Tab-separated table of C-alpha atoms in Angstrom:
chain	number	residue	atom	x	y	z
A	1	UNK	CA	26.778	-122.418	4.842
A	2	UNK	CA	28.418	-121.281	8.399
A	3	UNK	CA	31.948	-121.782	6.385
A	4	UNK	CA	31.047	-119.360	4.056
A	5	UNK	CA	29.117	-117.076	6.115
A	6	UNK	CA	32.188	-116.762	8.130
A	7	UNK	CA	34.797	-116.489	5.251
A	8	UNK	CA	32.276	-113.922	4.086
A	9	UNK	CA	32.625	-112.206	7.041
A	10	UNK	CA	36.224	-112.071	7.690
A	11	UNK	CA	37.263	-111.425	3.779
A	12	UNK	CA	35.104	-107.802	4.206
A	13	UNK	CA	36.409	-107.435	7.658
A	14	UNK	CA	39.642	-107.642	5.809
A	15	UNK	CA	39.300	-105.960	2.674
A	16	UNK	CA	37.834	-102.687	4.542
A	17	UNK	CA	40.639	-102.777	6.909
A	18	UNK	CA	43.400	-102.742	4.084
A	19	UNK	CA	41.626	-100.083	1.775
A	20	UNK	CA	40.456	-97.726	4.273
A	21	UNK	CA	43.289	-98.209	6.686
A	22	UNK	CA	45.788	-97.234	4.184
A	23	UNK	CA	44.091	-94.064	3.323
A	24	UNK	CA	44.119	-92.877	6.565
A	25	UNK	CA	47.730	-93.917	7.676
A	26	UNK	CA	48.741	-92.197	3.844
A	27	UNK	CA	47.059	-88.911	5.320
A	28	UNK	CA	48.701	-88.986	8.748
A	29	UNK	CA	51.841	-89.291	6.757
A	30	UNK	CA	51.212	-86.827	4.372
A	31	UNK	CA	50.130	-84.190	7.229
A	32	UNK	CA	53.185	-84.940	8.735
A	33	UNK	CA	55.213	-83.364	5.873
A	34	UNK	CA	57.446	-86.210	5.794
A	35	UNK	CA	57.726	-86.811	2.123
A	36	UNK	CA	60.452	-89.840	2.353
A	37	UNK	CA	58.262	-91.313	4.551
A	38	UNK	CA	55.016	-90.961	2.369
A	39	UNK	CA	56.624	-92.237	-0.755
A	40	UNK	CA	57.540	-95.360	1.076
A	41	UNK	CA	54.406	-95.912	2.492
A	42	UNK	CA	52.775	-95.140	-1.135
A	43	UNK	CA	54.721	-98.291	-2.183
A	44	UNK	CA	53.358	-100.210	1.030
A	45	UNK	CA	50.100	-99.215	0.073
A	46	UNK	CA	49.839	-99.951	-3.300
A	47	UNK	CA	50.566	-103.776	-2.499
A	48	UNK	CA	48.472	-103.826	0.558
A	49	UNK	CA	45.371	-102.599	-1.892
A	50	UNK	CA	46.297	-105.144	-4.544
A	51	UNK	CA	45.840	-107.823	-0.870
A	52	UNK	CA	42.704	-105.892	0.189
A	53	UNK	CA	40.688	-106.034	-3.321
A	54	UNK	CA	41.644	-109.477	-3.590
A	55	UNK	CA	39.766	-109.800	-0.186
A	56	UNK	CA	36.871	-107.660	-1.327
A	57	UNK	CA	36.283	-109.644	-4.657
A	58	UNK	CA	36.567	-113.013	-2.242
A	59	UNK	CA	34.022	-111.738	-0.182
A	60	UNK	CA	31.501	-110.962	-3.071
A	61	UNK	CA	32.060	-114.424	-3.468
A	62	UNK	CA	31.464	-116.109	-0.107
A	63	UNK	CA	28.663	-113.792	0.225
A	64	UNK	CA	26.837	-115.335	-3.383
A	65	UNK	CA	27.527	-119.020	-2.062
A	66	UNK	CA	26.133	-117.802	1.475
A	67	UNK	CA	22.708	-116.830	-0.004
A	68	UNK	CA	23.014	-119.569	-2.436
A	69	UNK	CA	23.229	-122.159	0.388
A	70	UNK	CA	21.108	-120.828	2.547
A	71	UNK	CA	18.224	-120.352	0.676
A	72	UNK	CA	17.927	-116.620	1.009
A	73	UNK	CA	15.774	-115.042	-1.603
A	74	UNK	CA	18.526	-112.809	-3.511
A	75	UNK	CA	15.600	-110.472	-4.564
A	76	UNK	CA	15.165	-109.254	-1.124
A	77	UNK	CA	15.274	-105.275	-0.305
A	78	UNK	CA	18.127	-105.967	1.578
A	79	UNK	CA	20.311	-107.997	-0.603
A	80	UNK	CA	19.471	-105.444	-3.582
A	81	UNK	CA	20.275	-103.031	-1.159
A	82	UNK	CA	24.186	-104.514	-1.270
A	83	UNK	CA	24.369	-104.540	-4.445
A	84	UNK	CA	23.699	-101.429	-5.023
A	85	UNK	CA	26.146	-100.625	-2.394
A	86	UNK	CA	28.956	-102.808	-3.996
A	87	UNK	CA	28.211	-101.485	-7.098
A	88	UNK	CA	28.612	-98.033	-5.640
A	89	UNK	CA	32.025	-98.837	-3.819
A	90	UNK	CA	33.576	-100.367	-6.827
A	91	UNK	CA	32.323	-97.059	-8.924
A	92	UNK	CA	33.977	-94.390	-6.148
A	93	UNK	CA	37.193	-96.609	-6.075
A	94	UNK	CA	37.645	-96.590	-10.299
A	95	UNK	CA	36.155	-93.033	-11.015
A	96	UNK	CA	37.517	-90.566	-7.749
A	97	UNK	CA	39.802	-92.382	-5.329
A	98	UNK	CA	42.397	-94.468	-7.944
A	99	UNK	CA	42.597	-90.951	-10.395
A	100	UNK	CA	42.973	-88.630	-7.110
A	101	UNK	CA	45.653	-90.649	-5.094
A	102	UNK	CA	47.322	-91.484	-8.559
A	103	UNK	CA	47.352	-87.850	-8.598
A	104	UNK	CA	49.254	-87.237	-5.207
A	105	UNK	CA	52.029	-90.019	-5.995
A	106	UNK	CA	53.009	-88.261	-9.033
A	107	UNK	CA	52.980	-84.793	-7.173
A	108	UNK	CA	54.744	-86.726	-4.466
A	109	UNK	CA	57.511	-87.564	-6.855
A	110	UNK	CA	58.948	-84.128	-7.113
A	111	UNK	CA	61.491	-82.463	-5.204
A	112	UNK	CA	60.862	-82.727	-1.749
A	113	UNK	CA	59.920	-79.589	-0.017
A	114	UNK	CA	57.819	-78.499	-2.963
A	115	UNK	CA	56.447	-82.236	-3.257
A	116	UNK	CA	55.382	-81.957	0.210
A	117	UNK	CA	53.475	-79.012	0.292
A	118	UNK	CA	52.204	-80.093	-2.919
A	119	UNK	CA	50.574	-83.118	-1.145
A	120	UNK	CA	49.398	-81.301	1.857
A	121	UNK	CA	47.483	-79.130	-0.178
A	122	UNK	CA	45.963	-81.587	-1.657
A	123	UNK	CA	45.023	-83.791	1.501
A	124	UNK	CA	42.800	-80.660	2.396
A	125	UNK	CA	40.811	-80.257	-1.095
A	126	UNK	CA	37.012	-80.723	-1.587
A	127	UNK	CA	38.340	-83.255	-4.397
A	128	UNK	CA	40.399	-85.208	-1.324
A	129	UNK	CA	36.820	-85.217	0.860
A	130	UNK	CA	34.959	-87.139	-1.439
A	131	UNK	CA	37.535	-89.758	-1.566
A	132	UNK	CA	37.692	-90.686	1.665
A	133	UNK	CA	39.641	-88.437	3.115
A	134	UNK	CA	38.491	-86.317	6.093
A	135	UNK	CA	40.921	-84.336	8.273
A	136	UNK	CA	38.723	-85.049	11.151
A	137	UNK	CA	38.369	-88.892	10.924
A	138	UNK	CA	42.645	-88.471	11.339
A	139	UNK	CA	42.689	-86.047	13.761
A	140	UNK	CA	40.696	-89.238	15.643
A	141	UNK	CA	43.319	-91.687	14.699
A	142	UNK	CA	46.058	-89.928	15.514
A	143	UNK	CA	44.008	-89.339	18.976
A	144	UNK	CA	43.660	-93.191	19.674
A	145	UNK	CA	46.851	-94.149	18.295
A	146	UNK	CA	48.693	-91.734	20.574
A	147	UNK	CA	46.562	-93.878	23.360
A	148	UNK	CA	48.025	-96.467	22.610
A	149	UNK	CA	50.696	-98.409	25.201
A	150	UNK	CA	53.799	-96.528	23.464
A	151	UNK	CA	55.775	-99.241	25.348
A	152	UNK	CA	54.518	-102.070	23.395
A	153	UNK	CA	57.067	-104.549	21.752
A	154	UNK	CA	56.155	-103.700	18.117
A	155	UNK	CA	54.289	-100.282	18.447
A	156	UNK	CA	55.853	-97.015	19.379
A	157	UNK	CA	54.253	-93.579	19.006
A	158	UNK	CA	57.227	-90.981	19.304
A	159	UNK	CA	56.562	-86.562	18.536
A	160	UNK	CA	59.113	-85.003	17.093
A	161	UNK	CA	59.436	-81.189	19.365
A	162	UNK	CA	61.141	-78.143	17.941
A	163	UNK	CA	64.681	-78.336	17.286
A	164	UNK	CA	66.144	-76.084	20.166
A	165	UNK	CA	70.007	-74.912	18.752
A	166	UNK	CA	69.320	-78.855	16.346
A	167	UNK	CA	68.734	-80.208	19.190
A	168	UNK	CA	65.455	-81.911	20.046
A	169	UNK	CA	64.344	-81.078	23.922
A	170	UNK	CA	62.763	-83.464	26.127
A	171	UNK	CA	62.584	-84.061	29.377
A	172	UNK	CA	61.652	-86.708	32.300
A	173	UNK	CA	58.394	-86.792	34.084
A	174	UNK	CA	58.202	-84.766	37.334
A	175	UNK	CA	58.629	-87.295	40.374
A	176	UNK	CA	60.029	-90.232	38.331
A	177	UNK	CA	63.071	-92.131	38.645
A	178	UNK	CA	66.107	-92.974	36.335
A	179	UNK	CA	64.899	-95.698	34.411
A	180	UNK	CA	65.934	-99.798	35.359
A	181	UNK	CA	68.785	-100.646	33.244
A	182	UNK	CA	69.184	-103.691	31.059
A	183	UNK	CA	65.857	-105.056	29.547
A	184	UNK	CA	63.624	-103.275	31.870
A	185	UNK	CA	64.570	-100.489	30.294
A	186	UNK	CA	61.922	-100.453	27.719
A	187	UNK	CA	58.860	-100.294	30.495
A	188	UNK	CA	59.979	-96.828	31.569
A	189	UNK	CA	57.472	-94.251	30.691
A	190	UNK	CA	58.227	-90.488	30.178
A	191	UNK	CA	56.517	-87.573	29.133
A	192	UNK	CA	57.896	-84.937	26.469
A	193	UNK	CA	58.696	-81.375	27.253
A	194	UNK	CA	56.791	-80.305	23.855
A	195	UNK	CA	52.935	-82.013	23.814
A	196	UNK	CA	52.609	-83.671	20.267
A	197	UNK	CA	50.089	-82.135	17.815
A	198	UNK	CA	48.444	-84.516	15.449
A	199	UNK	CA	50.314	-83.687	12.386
A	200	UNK	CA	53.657	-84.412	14.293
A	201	UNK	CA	53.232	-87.767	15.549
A	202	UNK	CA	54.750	-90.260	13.430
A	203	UNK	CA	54.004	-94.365	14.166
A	204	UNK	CA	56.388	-96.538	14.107
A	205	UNK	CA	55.742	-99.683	12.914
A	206	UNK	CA	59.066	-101.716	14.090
A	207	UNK	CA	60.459	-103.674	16.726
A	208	UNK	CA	63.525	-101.477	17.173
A	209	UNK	CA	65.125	-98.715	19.523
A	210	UNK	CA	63.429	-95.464	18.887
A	211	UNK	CA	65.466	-93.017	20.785
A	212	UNK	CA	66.266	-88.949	20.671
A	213	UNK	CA	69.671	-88.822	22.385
A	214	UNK	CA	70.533	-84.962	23.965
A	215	UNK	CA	71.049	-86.050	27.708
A	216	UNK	CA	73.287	-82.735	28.288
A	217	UNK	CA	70.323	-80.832	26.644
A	218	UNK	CA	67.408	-82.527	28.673
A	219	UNK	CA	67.675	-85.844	28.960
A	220	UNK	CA	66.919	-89.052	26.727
A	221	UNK	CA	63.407	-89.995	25.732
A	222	UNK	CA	63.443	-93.883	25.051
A	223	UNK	CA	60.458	-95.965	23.657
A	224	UNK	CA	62.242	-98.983	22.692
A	225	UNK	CA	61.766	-102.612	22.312
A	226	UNK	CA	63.419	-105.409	24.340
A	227	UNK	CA	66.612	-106.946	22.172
């Protein structure tokens, strides 16, 4: 029963970390503007969400042979409780969030400009609220993803300030030294002469060099992994 109980677990832990996760990192994207970049992570998504309702169905499963094997009475308030809940979740995914974000991928198909204020506008609809999509709860993640260590090996959080004469500004942070050359490099922490609003951080999800080269402007802002 502990097997199960702990695959039950871990599949929900899963499945509500694929489904939810890729709604919000689809709205920071979309609030971004960056319509190249949505589209590709549309097509991320969509496989991800195939991964996570696979989970979701599994843990139904392990959940059944949990009570089964335990003995628990599967008329209690609380087990009817989560079915009614499942049954509720499965209902909001078919009926409102599949239609509406099957809605923004085709409006996300257009040209871009248009497609991306076309999918802006939509992120900020009633329609978007109820499913699952809440400005505020993003305005959070950006907050805590922006806390993260931007000098991490695979995560980087880099802003992207006004283009000053198409040239992106930056500059070093008061009192610190050149950064160490070679593959020290990386550690070296600096601050940005334009402070990042939420809808213009973008994450970067790779191992490589994320740099915005200008050093006759104002200097080099790195964030990069070591090679």
């Amino acid at each position: 029963m502990l097997t199960f109980k702990f695959l039950h677990i871990i599949t929900m832990f899963g499945a509500v970390t694929l489904l939810v996760g890729s709604m919000v990192f689809l709205d920071l994207v979309a609030r971004a503007r960056d319509i190249v970049t949505y589209r590709r992570m549309d097509a991320i998504v969509q496989r991800t969400d195939m991964v996570g309702l696979g989970l979701f169905l599994a843990g139904i499963v392990f959940g059944v042979l949990t009570a089964l094997m335990g003995g628990f009475d599967l008329t209690a308030s609380w087990l009817i409780l989560s079915y009614v809940l499942v049954v509720a979740l499965v209902i909001e995914g078919v009926v409102i969030s599949l239609p509406w974000y099957g809605r923004i991928r085709q409006a996300a198909s257009g040209e871009d400009d248009a497609a991306a204020a076309a999918v802006e506008r939509m992120m900020r609809t009633p329609r978007h609220l109820a499913s699952g999509g809440d400005p505020a709860q993003i305005d959070r993640a950006t907050e805590l993803m922006r806390s993260l260590d931007s000098t991490a090996p695979s995560v980087h959080l880099r802003a992207h300030p006004p283009a000053v004469d198409g040239h992106q500004r930056w500059r070093r942070c008061p009192g610190r030294a050149s950064p160490p050359a070679g593959r020290a490099a990386h550690r070296h922490r600096r601050c940005r002469a334009h402070r990042p609003t939420p809808d213009d951080v973008f994450l970067t999800l790779t191992g490589r060099k994320v740099e915005n080269a200008d050093a006759a402007q104002g200097g080099t802002a790195v964030e990069a992994s070591p090679a």
